[in-house]
Structures are given as C-alpha cells and as structure tokens.
Amino acid sequence: MAFLDILKQIVDSFEGCIGGIVIGIDGISVEQYMKESANIDFQNIGAEYMNLMKTITDTSRTLGFEEPGQLIIEYQDTTLIVRSINKDYFVILAAKNNGNIGKGRFLLRKNILNFSKEF
Amino acid sequence: MAFLDILKQIVDSFEGCIGGIVIGIDGISVEQYMKESANIDFQNIGAEYMNLMKTITDTSRTLGFEEPGQLIIEYQDTTLIVRSINKDYFVILAAKNNGNIGKGRFLLRKNILNFSKEF
C-alpha cells in the first residue's frame, strides 16, 4: 500500500484529525494528506519538528534513554503526534483536541509496520 | 496541600508510575517523590527536559502555536509526561510503559489546579 493510502486510512478514521505527513529526519516531506478543511502548513511544522526530534534524541542519549519512539505535544487547541517509522523517517499527525487522540495513537501503532514496509 | 502530598497522591494512584518532580523552567527542582523501587535521576532528567521545553516553546511560537501545555515522550520502556503548571513551573512524571499512562494524564490534569494554588 502506498504512503498516501495508509495516511488517508489513518486520517479519515481518526475523528478530529486534520491531516498527516511522512517526513525524513532531514525535514524533506515524502507524502502528506490533509482533510479539505485543514488550514495548516504541514511542510513547515514537519521540518521544524524534525529539528526538534534531533535535539530530543541527543538529550535522550545524554540521559541514558534510547531514541524516543513517539512524542505527543498538546497545545491549547491542537495535538501533534510524532512517531518514528525507522531512524530516518517519521509520521506526524495533527488533530483538534476535541478529537479522539487515543484512537489516533492506536491507528498509528497499528499501521506503523505498513509504513516501514514501504522503505 | 503541599507539593509533596499532591505528587505522592498522583504517583501512588498511577499504576506503573516511578515518580514525579515539580521543577522550574530554570531546571531547579522544587519537590520530588519517587517510589522505593525507582532507579532514575530525576534532577538530571528534569533539568534536561526544562532545556528541551524552552526549545520546543521557541519552535512552537515560530510555527504560530501557543506554548505547549503538555508533552508525552514514549521511549521503549519508559514514558515521560511533562505538564506545565504555569509558564515558570512544570510537573514531570515517569512511568513504565506497561503502566496506565491514560490514568496518569487524567490524574495530572485533575490535580494541576492544586499545584498552581501552591504558587
């Protein structure tokens, strides 16, 4: 299944989700899918969050932790879920906070193998 | 209720939780509570994560988001929940991944007002 199909399946089944992106740690986007109503600059968010992931990974190693598998950032209205596919690629989902964040996490976990098969 | 009592109440009711810390954005710990079995350097984790929060807040502003209210970092075995009490102080909980992370989030949300009343 292509990246777009997997993203579409997750985003459309995840109530409150605005969209998702598959992106390299270098900040270059591989694929993205947004709901029609989405008003969000995913390329920019993805690139900035990939920079953050590098910093978080460095800090984690300093503390004796392994690389983080998942990061959830809750803003007042929006939640971002950043999950690693492998050490070079990540999926980021954005959702409204009144959405079902738990279901989003579940769908991402369930589909992570489908993403990794594409590499 | 003192910080230690609130921390103790959350940590002891949150299955899988190792401990918790109340810490300033400057990395200086206010109070911490750990379960007896805990083998974790909370002072160090707290200080490093406060540095990360500053970076994440800067990135968030660049992207047009407000300050993040909560951050959840999932490692292979351990999850950290970092929640802001106000703009200068945070609570960090550490838990084993087989613990009830959802309950931890709930307890933290429920008690955040108790923490903020102490300032």
XYZ file of N, CA and C in Angstrom:
714
model
N 0.844 -1.194 0.000
C 0.000 0.000 0.000
C 0.886 1.254 0.000
N 0.548 2.235 -0.812
C 1.379 3.448 -0.884
C 1.197 4.308 0.369
N 2.189 5.158 0.628
C 2.125 6.050 1.784
C 0.808 6.817 1.843
N 0.387 7.338 0.693
C -0.817 8.169 0.670
C -2.043 7.387 1.127
N -2.115 6.116 0.687
C -3.260 5.284 1.070
C -3.272 5.025 2.578
N -2.073 4.763 3.139
C -2.000 4.479 4.588
C -2.364 5.743 5.376
N -1.802 6.880 4.961
C -2.099 8.160 5.628
C -3.595 8.448 5.583
N -4.167 8.278 4.389
C -5.584 8.560 4.175
C -6.449 7.701 5.103
N -6.091 6.422 5.184
C -6.828 5.486 6.023
C -6.811 5.923 7.502
N -5.622 6.346 7.967
C -5.498 6.761 9.373
C -6.252 8.079 9.609
N -5.944 9.074 8.774
C -6.504 10.420 8.979
C -8.037 10.388 8.904
N -8.567 9.638 7.934
C -10.021 9.612 7.751
C -10.742 8.815 8.843
N -10.028 7.884 9.513
C -10.667 7.080 10.574
C -10.494 7.700 11.950
N -9.705 8.767 12.031
C -9.321 9.369 13.311
C -10.112 10.671 13.456
N -11.201 10.601 14.252
C -12.067 11.787 14.413
C -11.265 12.962 14.986
N -11.401 14.099 14.353
C -10.712 15.300 14.820
C -9.372 15.502 14.148
N -8.890 14.489 13.427
C -7.577 14.610 12.779
C -7.667 15.589 11.599
N -6.659 16.442 11.474
C -6.613 17.439 10.411
C -5.862 16.888 9.200
N -4.809 16.121 9.484
C -4.013 15.570 8.404
C -2.759 14.901 8.928
N -1.996 14.352 7.993
C -0.765 13.663 8.376
C 0.310 13.818 7.319
N 1.568 13.616 7.740
C 2.691 13.740 6.822
C 3.712 12.650 7.129
N 4.348 12.109 6.077
C 5.511 11.226 6.228
C 6.712 12.070 5.844
N 7.697 12.140 6.731
C 8.785 13.087 6.525
C 10.115 12.496 6.986
N 11.190 12.876 6.285
C 12.525 12.426 6.665
C 13.076 13.287 7.793
N 14.047 12.749 8.537
C 14.655 13.487 9.635
C 15.359 14.756 9.104
N 15.655 14.762 7.799
C 16.250 15.952 7.169
C 15.199 17.026 6.862
N 13.928 16.764 7.211
C 12.878 17.765 7.048
C 12.242 17.778 5.672
N 12.638 16.804 4.834
C 12.049 16.752 3.490
C 10.852 15.806 3.499
N 9.713 16.344 3.087
C 8.457 15.599 3.114
C 8.408 14.524 2.032
N 7.881 13.351 2.391
C 7.732 12.257 1.420
C 6.308 12.260 0.868
N 5.351 12.432 1.756
C 3.944 12.405 1.353
C 3.115 13.110 2.419
N 2.038 13.747 2.013
C 1.137 14.301 3.020
C -0.304 14.176 2.580
N -1.193 14.147 3.554
C -2.615 14.064 3.265
C -3.359 14.935 4.268
N -4.172 15.840 3.773
C -4.919 16.719 4.661
C -6.403 16.660 4.360
N -7.206 16.813 5.413
C -8.648 16.939 5.184
C -8.900 18.273 4.498
N -9.980 18.362 3.761
C -10.255 19.568 2.960
C -10.290 20.847 3.797
N -10.780 20.697 5.046
C -10.941 21.870 5.900
C -9.621 22.297 6.563
N -8.566 21.511 6.358
C -7.312 21.776 7.067
C -6.672 23.090 6.637
N -6.235 23.850 7.635
C -5.553 25.102 7.344
C -4.273 25.110 8.168
N -3.299 24.361 7.689
C -2.100 24.116 8.484
C -0.918 23.904 7.526
N 0.236 24.487 7.865
C 1.404 24.369 6.992
C 2.237 23.164 7.435
N 1.880 22.000 6.922
C 2.478 20.748 7.360
C 3.964 20.644 7.016
N 4.331 21.196 5.863
C 5.745 21.143 5.453
C 6.610 21.843 6.500
N 6.155 23.010 6.916
C 6.880 23.821 7.882
C 6.905 23.158 9.268
N 5.734 22.695 9.709
C 5.652 22.001 11.003
C 6.568 20.783 10.985
N 6.488 20.018 9.901
C 7.309 18.806 9.788
C 8.788 19.116 9.882
N 9.228 20.112 9.137
C 10.660 20.465 9.122
C 11.129 20.918 10.502
N 10.320 21.767 11.159
C 10.701 22.261 12.492
C 10.702 21.118 13.515
N 9.711 20.228 13.410
C 9.646 19.125 14.371
C 10.744 18.085 14.148
N 11.220 17.967 12.929
C 12.352 17.066 12.689
C 13.608 17.627 13.362
N 13.779 18.941 13.323
C 14.871 19.570 14.074
C 14.745 19.290 15.562
N 13.521 19.430 16.079
C 13.278 19.151 17.498
C 13.594 17.696 17.837
N 13.208 16.771 16.945
C 13.447 15.347 17.221
C 14.937 15.068 17.359
N 15.742 15.768 16.550
C 17.196 15.581 16.664
C 17.674 16.045 18.039
N 17.183 17.202 18.482
C 17.567 17.724 19.802
C 17.089 16.788 20.912
N 15.833 16.321 20.787
C 15.277 15.429 21.818
C 16.060 14.114 21.867
N 16.421 13.604 20.688
C 17.199 12.357 20.633
C 18.564 12.552 21.299
N 19.219 13.676 21.031
C 20.515 13.962 21.670
C 20.367 14.023 23.197
N 19.350 14.765 23.650
C 19.114 14.875 25.102
C 18.832 13.505 25.697
N 18.013 12.714 25.000
C 17.639 11.387 25.495
C 18.879 10.523 25.683
N 19.774 10.564 24.727
C 21.011 9.763 24.826
C 21.851 10.217 26.000
N 21.944 11.547 26.188
C 22.686 12.099 27.334
C 22.137 11.532 28.639
N 20.806 11.333 28.675
C 20.145 10.856 29.900
C 20.149 9.332 30.014
N 20.693 8.653 28.997
C 20.744 7.196 29.034
C 19.498 6.519 28.490
N 18.602 7.280 27.869
C 17.435 6.684 27.213
C 17.798 6.346 25.764
N 17.030 5.458 25.191
C 17.186 5.178 23.760
C 16.488 6.304 22.963
N 16.412 6.148 21.646
C 15.702 7.157 20.841
C 14.210 7.127 21.168
N 13.548 8.286 21.235
C 12.112 8.255 21.530
C 11.322 7.666 20.364
N 10.378 6.769 20.681
C 9.555 6.157 19.644
C 8.399 7.065 19.250
N 7.928 7.836 20.221
C 6.772 8.699 19.964
C 6.771 9.923 20.866
N 6.282 10.994 20.305
C 6.212 12.269 21.010
C 4.790 12.797 20.794
N 4.134 13.222 21.887
C 2.805 13.834 21.747
C 2.884 15.227 22.350
N 2.570 16.238 21.561
C 2.629 17.619 22.047
C 1.208 18.166 22.051
N 0.756 18.574 23.235
C -0.604 19.100 23.348
C -0.573 20.607 23.487
N -1.106 21.296 22.480
C -1.311 22.738 22.560
C -2.741 22.967 23.039
N -3.116 24.238 23.127
C -4.454 24.518 23.656
C -5.570 23.921 22.776
N -5.406 24.024 21.457
C -6.461 23.548 20.549
C -6.064 22.324 19.730
N -4.766 22.142 19.578
C -4.253 21.151 18.633
C -3.266 20.210 19.317
N -3.304 18.939 18.920
C -2.311 17.977 19.399
C -1.537 17.436 18.205
N -0.205 17.343 18.355
C 0.627 16.730 17.333
C 1.130 15.387 17.859
N 1.066 14.362 17.023
C 1.638 13.061 17.370
C 2.766 12.793 16.380
N 3.979 12.636 16.887
C 5.149 12.404 16.032
C 5.657 10.999 16.332
N 5.612 10.112 15.366
C 6.034 8.719 15.615
C 7.104 8.289 14.619
N 8.133 7.616 15.113
C 9.201 7.182 14.205
C 8.783 5.924 13.462
N 9.082 5.915 12.153
C 8.877 4.709 11.336
C 10.168 3.887 11.422
N 11.283 4.565 11.211
C 12.617 3.996 11.434
C 13.494 5.187 11.844
N 14.804 5.004 11.903
C 15.595 6.100 12.467
C 15.660 7.332 11.537
N 15.297 7.153 10.282
C 15.370 8.267 9.328
C 14.017 8.878 8.956
N 12.925 8.156 9.208
C 11.613 8.648 8.767
C 10.566 8.634 9.882
N 9.671 9.607 9.812
C 8.654 9.818 10.850
C 7.282 10.064 10.215
N 6.234 9.808 11.000
C 4.873 10.222 10.618
C 4.448 11.271 11.637
N 3.855 12.339 11.170
C 3.280 13.337 12.074
C 1.787 13.459 11.768
N 0.966 13.363 12.813
C -0.469 13.614 12.672
C -0.808 14.863 13.469
N -1.713 15.671 12.947
C -2.218 16.826 13.692
C -3.713 16.621 13.906
N -4.170 16.904 15.130
C -5.591 16.715 15.429
C -6.092 17.816 16.342
N -7.363 18.106 16.224
C -8.005 19.009 17.168
C -8.123 18.287 18.512
N -8.011 19.039 19.614
C -8.025 18.401 20.934
C -9.363 17.784 21.316
N -10.437 18.196 20.609
C -11.712 17.541 20.893
C -11.862 16.251 20.080
N -10.826 15.907 19.336
C -10.808 14.639 18.598
C -10.440 13.485 19.515
N -10.406 12.294 18.930
C -10.115 11.082 19.705
C -8.618 10.744 19.597
N -7.809 11.408 20.444
C -6.349 11.270 20.377
C -5.912 9.811 20.628
N -6.622 9.164 21.551
C -6.297 7.766 21.869
C -6.459 6.879 20.643
N -7.502 7.136 19.855
C -7.724 6.344 18.646
C -6.624 6.629 17.620
N -6.207 7.882 17.543
C -5.116 8.249 16.635
C -3.841 7.491 16.956
N -3.503 7.447 18.248
C -2.310 6.708 18.687
C -2.431 5.242 18.310
N -3.637 4.689 18.540
C -3.878 3.274 18.246
C -3.720 2.990 16.750
N -4.335 3.849 15.907
C -4.271 3.653 14.452
C -2.835 3.770 13.943
N -2.081 4.686 14.553
C -0.690 4.891 14.143
C 0.137 3.665 14.507
N -0.062 3.180 15.727
C 0.687 1.993 16.177
C 0.377 0.794 15.283
N -0.912 0.641 14.969
C -1.374 -0.498 14.174
C -0.800 -0.456 12.748
N -0.594 0.770 12.232
C -0.183 0.918 10.829
C 1.307 1.159 10.627
N 2.074 1.205 11.728
C 3.469 1.614 11.585
C 4.254 0.605 10.741
N 3.851 -0.655 10.833
C 4.518 -1.700 10.048
C 4.234 -1.517 8.549
N 3.016 -1.065 8.229
C 2.676 -0.801 6.824
C 3.552 0.307 6.247
N 3.822 1.341 7.075
C 4.717 2.402 6.616
C 6.127 1.843 6.403
N 6.604 1.084 7.393
C 8.007 0.645 7.326
C 8.240 -0.330 6.163
N 7.181 -1.046 5.772
C 7.294 -1.974 4.627
C 7.571 -1.230 3.328
N 7.204 0.058 3.283
C 7.353 0.844 2.049
C 8.791 1.314 1.822
N 9.669 1.136 2.860
C 11.050 1.624 2.691
C 11.961 0.511 2.183
N -2.700 21.980 50.201
C -1.929 20.723 50.218
C -0.524 21.005 49.665
N 0.508 20.475 50.339
C 1.886 20.740 49.888
C 2.193 19.961 48.605
N 3.197 20.442 47.861
C 3.611 19.774 46.619
C 3.834 18.270 46.817
N 4.530 17.938 47.927
C 4.861 16.533 48.159
C 3.610 15.672 48.295
N 2.592 16.207 48.967
C 1.347 15.452 49.142
C 0.635 15.235 47.807
N 0.632 16.294 46.981
C -0.052 16.176 45.673
C 0.708 15.167 44.797
N 2.034 15.296 44.761
C 2.858 14.368 43.969
C 2.626 12.921 44.421
N 2.659 12.728 45.737
C 2.511 11.391 46.325
C 1.154 10.790 45.923
N 0.117 11.623 45.988
C -1.229 11.166 45.648
C -1.299 10.697 44.185
N -0.678 11.485 43.298
C -0.707 11.126 41.876
C 0.136 9.881 41.622
N 1.382 9.913 42.080
C 2.326 8.819 41.783
C 1.809 7.491 42.347
N 1.269 7.512 43.561
C 0.813 6.269 44.197
C -0.483 5.735 43.588
N -1.267 6.616 42.923
C -2.536 6.157 42.323
C -2.362 5.775 40.851
N -1.181 6.012 40.315
C -0.923 5.839 38.881
C -0.070 4.574 38.734
N -0.745 3.471 38.348
C -0.040 2.187 38.233
C 1.091 2.292 37.204
N 2.257 1.825 37.580
C 3.407 1.846 36.674
C 4.244 3.103 36.837
N 3.737 4.087 37.573
C 4.493 5.340 37.735
C 5.699 5.107 38.651
N 6.835 5.684 38.260
C 8.073 5.528 39.027
C 8.209 6.684 40.020
N 7.806 7.879 39.582
C 7.928 9.033 40.456
C 7.590 10.307 39.711
N 7.664 11.410 40.443
C 7.343 12.700 39.852
C 8.164 13.815 40.461
N 8.263 14.912 39.724
C 9.046 16.057 40.181
C 8.323 17.349 39.810
N 8.388 18.346 40.690
C 7.949 19.708 40.360
C 9.225 20.513 40.167
N 9.341 21.182 39.033
C 10.612 21.803 38.665
C 10.393 23.132 37.951
N 11.297 24.071 38.166
C 11.234 25.350 37.489
C 11.825 25.254 36.090
N 11.422 26.170 35.215
C 11.939 26.190 33.843
C 13.460 26.416 33.848
N 13.975 26.938 34.981
C 15.430 27.113 35.116
C 16.137 25.818 35.496
N 15.377 24.719 35.627
C 15.980 23.414 35.904
C 16.200 23.134 37.384
N 15.732 24.042 38.240
C 15.917 23.835 39.683
C 14.667 23.168 40.265
N 14.886 22.003 40.877
C 13.793 21.193 41.404
C 13.175 21.826 42.652
N 11.837 21.776 42.735
C 11.119 22.295 43.900
C 10.819 21.145 44.865
N 10.362 20.034 44.301
C 9.996 18.880 45.127
C 10.013 17.636 44.250
N 10.343 16.487 44.832
C 10.218 15.251 44.065
C 9.768 14.114 44.963
N 9.127 13.138 44.339
C 8.680 11.966 45.086
C 8.878 10.738 44.206
N 9.573 9.758 44.732
C 9.819 8.544 43.954
C 9.366 7.313 44.715
N 8.896 6.311 43.958
C 8.595 5.032 44.604
C 9.912 4.398 45.041
N 9.865 3.549 46.058
C 11.100 2.977 46.618
C 11.944 2.253 45.577
N 11.263 1.602 44.616
C 11.971 0.800 43.622
C 12.589 1.662 42.510
N 12.321 2.968 42.520
C 12.744 3.830 41.408
C 14.266 3.955 41.337
N 14.776 3.825 40.132
C 16.213 3.971 39.922
C 16.383 4.948 38.757
N 16.190 6.213 39.022
C 16.124 7.206 37.957
C 16.633 8.539 38.518
N 17.420 9.246 37.721
C 17.996 10.518 38.174
C 17.058 11.658 37.767
N 16.074 11.927 38.609
C 15.023 12.880 38.280
C 15.546 14.308 38.156
N 16.525 14.659 38.975
C 17.078 16.020 38.930
C 17.656 16.283 37.537
N 18.406 15.302 37.063
C 19.068 15.417 35.768
C 18.054 15.421 34.616
N 17.109 14.482 34.672
C 16.056 14.417 33.646
C 15.281 15.733 33.626
N 14.928 16.216 34.808
C 14.164 17.452 34.917
C 14.898 18.624 34.286
N 16.165 18.771 34.646
C 16.950 19.897 34.123
C 17.073 19.819 32.594
N 17.359 18.628 32.071
C 17.497 18.481 30.609
C 16.161 18.736 29.902
N 15.076 18.247 30.504
C 13.773 18.443 29.862
C 13.280 19.884 29.943
N 13.716 20.604 30.953
C 13.365 22.034 31.004
C 14.080 22.772 29.857
N 15.318 22.382 29.585
C 16.009 22.946 28.412
C 15.245 22.640 27.127
N 14.802 21.380 27.009
C 14.020 20.994 25.823
C 12.730 21.797 25.724
N 12.062 22.009 26.852
C 10.790 22.750 26.820
C 11.004 24.163 26.276
N 12.152 24.762 26.637
C 12.431 26.103 26.114
C 12.572 26.054 24.587
N 13.288 25.040 24.096
C 13.464 24.897 22.648
C 12.121 24.622 21.964
N 11.325 23.726 22.562
C 10.022 23.378 21.973
C 9.093 24.603 21.970
N 9.130 25.384 23.039
C 8.303 26.598 23.105
C 8.720 27.585 22.022
N 10.030 27.761 21.835
C 10.517 28.658 20.774
C 10.041 28.185 19.402
N 10.216 26.872 19.135
C 9.780 26.320 17.850
C 8.280 26.502 17.672
N 7.520 26.262 18.737
C 6.060 26.366 18.673
C 5.643 27.775 18.287
N 6.293 28.763 18.903
C 5.963 30.165 18.585
C 6.278 30.472 17.128
N 7.424 29.972 16.649
C 7.798 30.161 15.243
C 6.699 29.635 14.327
N 6.065 28.528 14.750
C 5.040 27.886 13.924
C 3.643 28.486 14.140
N 3.549 29.462 15.051
C 2.254 30.096 15.296
C 1.408 29.378 16.326
N 1.994 28.377 17.026
C 1.266 27.732 18.127
C 1.534 28.506 19.414
N 0.674 28.315 20.386
C 0.938 28.873 21.706
C 1.953 27.959 22.422
N 2.206 28.221 23.710
C 3.115 27.359 24.470
C 2.483 25.978 24.652
N 3.279 24.911 24.553
C 2.688 23.578 24.738
C 2.271 23.365 26.192
N 1.066 22.839 26.391
C 0.587 22.575 27.743
C 1.113 21.259 28.281
N 1.332 20.322 27.369
C 1.793 19.004 27.792
C 2.594 18.318 26.704
N 3.576 17.555 27.170
C 4.451 16.808 26.275
C 4.512 15.374 26.799
N 4.317 14.401 25.908
C 4.449 12.995 26.328
C 5.520 12.355 25.450
N 6.573 11.842 26.068
C 7.657 11.224 25.313
C 7.674 9.736 25.645
N 7.504 8.913 24.588
C 7.476 7.472 24.807
C 8.781 6.847 24.361
N 9.536 6.326 25.316
C 10.717 5.528 24.997
C 10.285 4.067 24.945
N 11.271 3.182 24.728
C 10.905 1.765 24.601
C 10.270 1.217 25.890
N 10.827 1.586 27.036
C 10.345 1.030 28.307
C 9.650 2.063 29.194
N 9.964 3.325 28.955
C 9.560 4.375 29.890
C 8.833 5.495 29.151
N 7.833 6.069 29.792
C 7.160 7.251 29.244
C 7.321 8.414 30.222
N 7.634 9.585 29.676
C 7.692 10.794 30.489
C 6.503 11.681 30.125
N 5.829 12.217 31.136
C 4.757 13.195 30.906
C 5.212 14.510 31.526
N 5.313 15.552 30.705
C 5.768 16.862 31.165
C 4.592 17.815 31.033
N 4.107 18.352 32.128
C 2.943 19.239 32.048
C 3.229 20.578 32.720
N 2.829 21.661 32.072
C 3.080 22.972 32.667
C 2.055 23.276 33.757
N 2.554 23.819 34.880
C 1.669 24.304 35.947
C 1.348 25.769 35.640
N 2.382 26.523 35.341
C 2.251 27.892 34.830
C 3.463 28.109 33.921
N 3.729 29.332 33.494
C 4.793 29.476 32.496
C 6.197 29.221 33.068
N 6.318 29.215 34.388
C 7.635 29.027 35.004
C 7.842 27.653 35.648
N 6.753 26.925 35.908
C 6.890 25.652 36.636
C 6.174 24.490 35.939
N 6.772 23.316 36.077
C 6.291 22.116 35.393
C 6.245 20.932 36.361
N 5.414 19.949 36.039
C 5.450 18.652 36.728
C 5.923 17.637 35.702
N 6.822 16.755 36.097
C 7.229 15.647 35.225
C 6.941 14.338 35.957
N 6.244 13.432 35.270
C 6.027 12.088 35.810
C 6.768 11.101 34.918
N 7.347 10.076 35.523
C 7.972 8.994 34.740
C 7.225 7.712 35.050
N 6.939 6.924 34.014
C 6.194 5.680 34.222
C 6.706 4.586 33.302
N 6.575 3.363 33.740
C 6.853 2.229 32.877
C 5.748 2.144 31.823
N 6.107 1.697 30.614
C 5.120 1.688 29.531
C 3.989 0.690 29.742
N 4.219 -0.296 30.632
C 3.117 -1.233 30.913
C 2.173 -0.654 31.978
N 2.457 0.566 32.411
C 1.572 1.237 33.361
C 0.393 1.869 32.636
N -0.458 2.507 33.413
C -1.682 3.092 32.858
C -1.451 4.593 32.563
N -0.856 4.849 31.375
C -0.455 6.214 31.012
C -1.676 7.144 30.946
N -2.785 6.606 30.450
C -4.016 7.397 30.360
C -4.473 7.879 31.736
N -4.343 6.999 32.727
C -4.743 7.376 34.085
C -3.798 8.452 34.631
N -2.513 8.319 34.307
C -1.541 9.322 34.735
C -1.884 10.699 34.197
N -2.213 10.745 32.907
C -2.622 12.021 32.287
C -3.833 12.590 32.982
N -4.800 11.699 33.236
C -6.042 12.136 33.887
C -5.754 12.706 35.275
N -4.957 11.986 36.080
C -4.645 12.434 37.447
C -3.908 13.759 37.442
N -3.018 13.915 36.448
C -2.249 15.151 36.340
C -3.182 16.318 36.006
N -4.053 16.088 35.034
C -4.993 17.147 34.633
C -5.884 17.553 35.817
N -6.365 16.530 36.535
C -7.268 16.746 37.667
C -6.588 17.538 38.787
N -5.273 17.330 38.945
C -4.564 17.933 40.084
C -3.784 19.201 39.745
N -3.824 19.620 38.475
C -2.956 20.729 38.080
C -3.320 22.016 38.828
N -4.615 22.165 39.127
C -5.064 23.339 39.862
C -4.520 23.326 41.297
N -4.434 22.127 41.885
C -3.865 22.010 43.230
C -2.398 22.453 43.248
N -1.674 22.088 42.192
C -0.281 22.551 42.110
C -0.233 24.076 41.983
N -1.064 24.610 41.057
C -0.965 26.049 40.774
C -1.377 26.896 41.980
N -2.248 26.347 42.835
C -2.662 27.062 44.055
C -1.498 27.271 45.015
N -0.462 26.427 44.896
C 0.682 26.498 45.815
C 1.646 27.636 45.470
N 1.447 28.252 44.279
C 2.389 29.323 43.887
C 1.862 30.710 44.281
